[in-house]
Amino acid sequence: IINAAPTVEEACALVKSYQSQGNFVCLVGGIIEQLKEANYKTGFNVRVFPIGENISSVCHAVSAACRTAMIFGNIQPGDKKGLQEYTFNRFRAFVNAFAPLDEKTVACGAGAIYYGFPVVTNDMDYTPSVPKSLIKQPKVEEFNATSLEARDIKIKITNVDIPVAFASAFEGEIIRRGDMQVEFDGSRVDCAELVHTCEMTEIEDHKITVVGPEVDDMELGSKNSIAYVVKVAGKNMQSDFEPVIERKFHNYINCIEGVYHTGQRDMQRIRISKDAFAAGFKIKHIGEVLYSQVKNEFDAVVDKCEVVIYTDPAECTRIRHEVAIPIFNKRDDRLATLTDESVDVYYSCILCQAFSPSHVCVVTPERLGLCGAVSWLDAKATHQLDPNGPCQEITKERVIDEELGAYEDVNEAVQKYSQGALEKVTLYSIMQDPMTSCGCFECICGIEPFSNGVVIANREYAGMTPLGMTFPEMASMTGGGVQTPGFMGHGKHFIGSKKFMKAEGGIERIVWMPKELKEFVADRLNATAKELYGIDNFTDMIGDETVAEDPETLVAFLT
Ligand code: SF4
């Protein structure tokens, strides 16, 4: 959005309308001051981002579009036509420019139109209109609908009966201690979140029960217990779907304006802000959100849903230890016993093709999707929930090379699902036909020639690696759905897998990773090293940024 709106109220209302639809808003010029004046919360985490006062700062928004095309779409620098096609077809952006428009703004608008981003303006005097590209709209309250229509964006609106907004734009919102009314913290007190499959007769649809105190009864700034059990029933419901539904709770609760959620299972943490509380938000509204979203997203398997939220500390202790933990343990035992050899099929995942058209993940029990969010059981459940959806079965009957993880069936599947862009992939090699990376990898590993080992960096790590590259620099050569032998994106949990780089020697080739990542994977990685090589405390032998950020120091540490 460029320039100041006619009034502060109209500026806030327009921004809010996009935010509540989950659109990312960049602000340039006078509108930034208007939002400041209204104390409107802005920032990357709430998807309302002030880029700069001057019209030239609009180049940062264009830069984001170009980088997306290069990272996810594998558009090469200089490929003007390819870039234009990508931004037109895949980047659903548009511009709202408030009157009066000067020549510079008009020139920038022409640049946006070139990329396929229509401009909507209320400047009725200066500009000629161009159908579908430069659109005059005198009513600010119509900007939103006009823009979405011009860019052919259709938004599925779910109305949730709560006193605050509900949209993906609030997913990254952080509630600081000073802004917090109350919190629930599974690392300090008993908490749990659970989906439980029941018989149809055991459930009263849309019944929300709170057992224990409501937010009003809790002390300001206090830490409390919470356990919510979402009971579901349906003739197609299976207990394998429970963790898939549970994993979505994080997104659902985070989409509530003024509510923040991290963690899962019995380690979740929730904060409710003072603003949300003042707007009338209560514990029962968490139930309302869980009910509506589960029914909305999982309507193929959930016919009835009831939510019970416990805030009574004794009940939370009972639910956590007597109900939830035994169920979690049973599920973990099931996944731990699954190996690539013990199953008949793997699964493809092409969810990321919206941005990375030729990328296909092959998900196996010992190799989860590179985003870290799709395990083999999840992919299986996703396939059952939506048989024509993003996860399809891949047989593994025609083995080419077991050591590499090469199969004719897998090659045929990636050819099919990448529309011919890929010919073959191996599952366990980063040198020979490695799996492609879309751009949302949790980690990237790359061969470090000096030590002949492999360096891993995770997305959160902002420093330098011994490869002489930062994570974003490694990402720029790894993403885009192309194969880059020597570099590969992967999930964090894959690091502790016996199949990690199996063809090149496995986990013993790991020489460096950031300290935080090392601590995160230590338990699994050490257990795998013990099993494979009989070594204790394997992670102590791996370098990190506290011992080396360059190859020479790293080799000195290793030898
Ligand atoms: S990165 Fe994750 S969501 Fe994307 S295609 Fe792979 S498994 Fe699917």
PDB file of C-alpha atoms and ligand atoms in Angstrom, residues 348-353 359-363 368-374 390-391 438-441, ligand 1:
ATOM      1  CA  SER A 348       5.346 -38.428  -2.522  1.00  0.00           C
ATOM      2  CA  CYS A 349       4.553 -34.935  -1.270  1.00  0.00           C
ATOM      3  CA  ILE A 350       4.067 -32.087  -3.720  1.00  0.00           C
ATOM      4  CA  LEU A 351       2.545 -29.535  -1.369  1.00  0.00           C
ATOM      5  CA  CYS A 352       5.372 -27.119  -2.108  1.00  0.00           C
ATOM      6  CA  GLN A 353       4.819 -27.099  -5.859  1.00  0.00           C
ATOM      7  CA  HIS A 359       9.948 -30.174  -6.429  1.00  0.00           C
ATOM      8  CA  VAL A 360       8.845 -33.576  -5.112  1.00  0.00           C
ATOM      9  CA  CYS A 361       9.632 -34.902  -1.636  1.00  0.00           C
ATOM     10  CA  VAL A 362       9.817 -38.684  -1.259  1.00  0.00           C
ATOM     11  CA  VAL A 363       8.826 -39.400   2.336  1.00  0.00           C
ATOM     12  CA  LEU A 368      10.726 -37.228   6.757  1.00  0.00           C
ATOM     13  CA  GLY A 369       9.903 -34.354   4.397  1.00  0.00           C
ATOM     14  CA  LEU A 370      12.566 -31.662   4.309  1.00  0.00           C
ATOM     15  CA  CYS A 371      10.248 -29.129   5.970  1.00  0.00           C
ATOM     16  CA  GLY A 372      10.339 -31.403   9.027  1.00  0.00           C
ATOM     17  CA  ALA A 373       6.545 -31.398   9.260  1.00  0.00           C
ATOM     18  CA  VAL A 374       5.597 -34.475   7.209  1.00  0.00           C
ATOM     19  CA  PRO A 390      -0.516 -34.023  -2.464  1.00  0.00           C
ATOM     20  CA  CYS A 391       0.668 -37.344  -0.983  1.00  0.00           C
ATOM     21  CA  CYS A 438      11.908 -26.570  -2.543  1.00  0.00           C
ATOM     22  CA  GLY A 439      13.011 -23.790  -0.207  1.00  0.00           C
ATOM     23  CA  CYS A 440      11.310 -24.618   3.100  1.00  0.00           C
ATOM     24  CA  PHE A 441      13.996 -27.022   4.345  1.00  0.00           C
TER      25      PHE A 441
HETATM   26  S1  SF4 B   1       8.856 -29.768   2.093  1.00  0.00           S
HETATM   27 FE1  SF4 B   1       7.242 -30.694   3.381  1.00  0.00          FE
HETATM   28  S2  SF4 B   1       5.317 -29.818   2.634  1.00  0.00           S
HETATM   29 FE2  SF4 B   1       6.907 -29.379   1.071  1.00  0.00          FE
HETATM   30  S3  SF4 B   1       6.755 -31.031  -0.405  1.00  0.00           S
HETATM   31 FE3  SF4 B   1       8.255 -31.671   1.122  1.00  0.00          FE
HETATM   32  S4  SF4 B   1       7.159 -32.816   2.693  1.00  0.00           S
HETATM   33 FE4  SF4 B   1       5.654 -31.697   1.455  1.00  0.00          FE
END
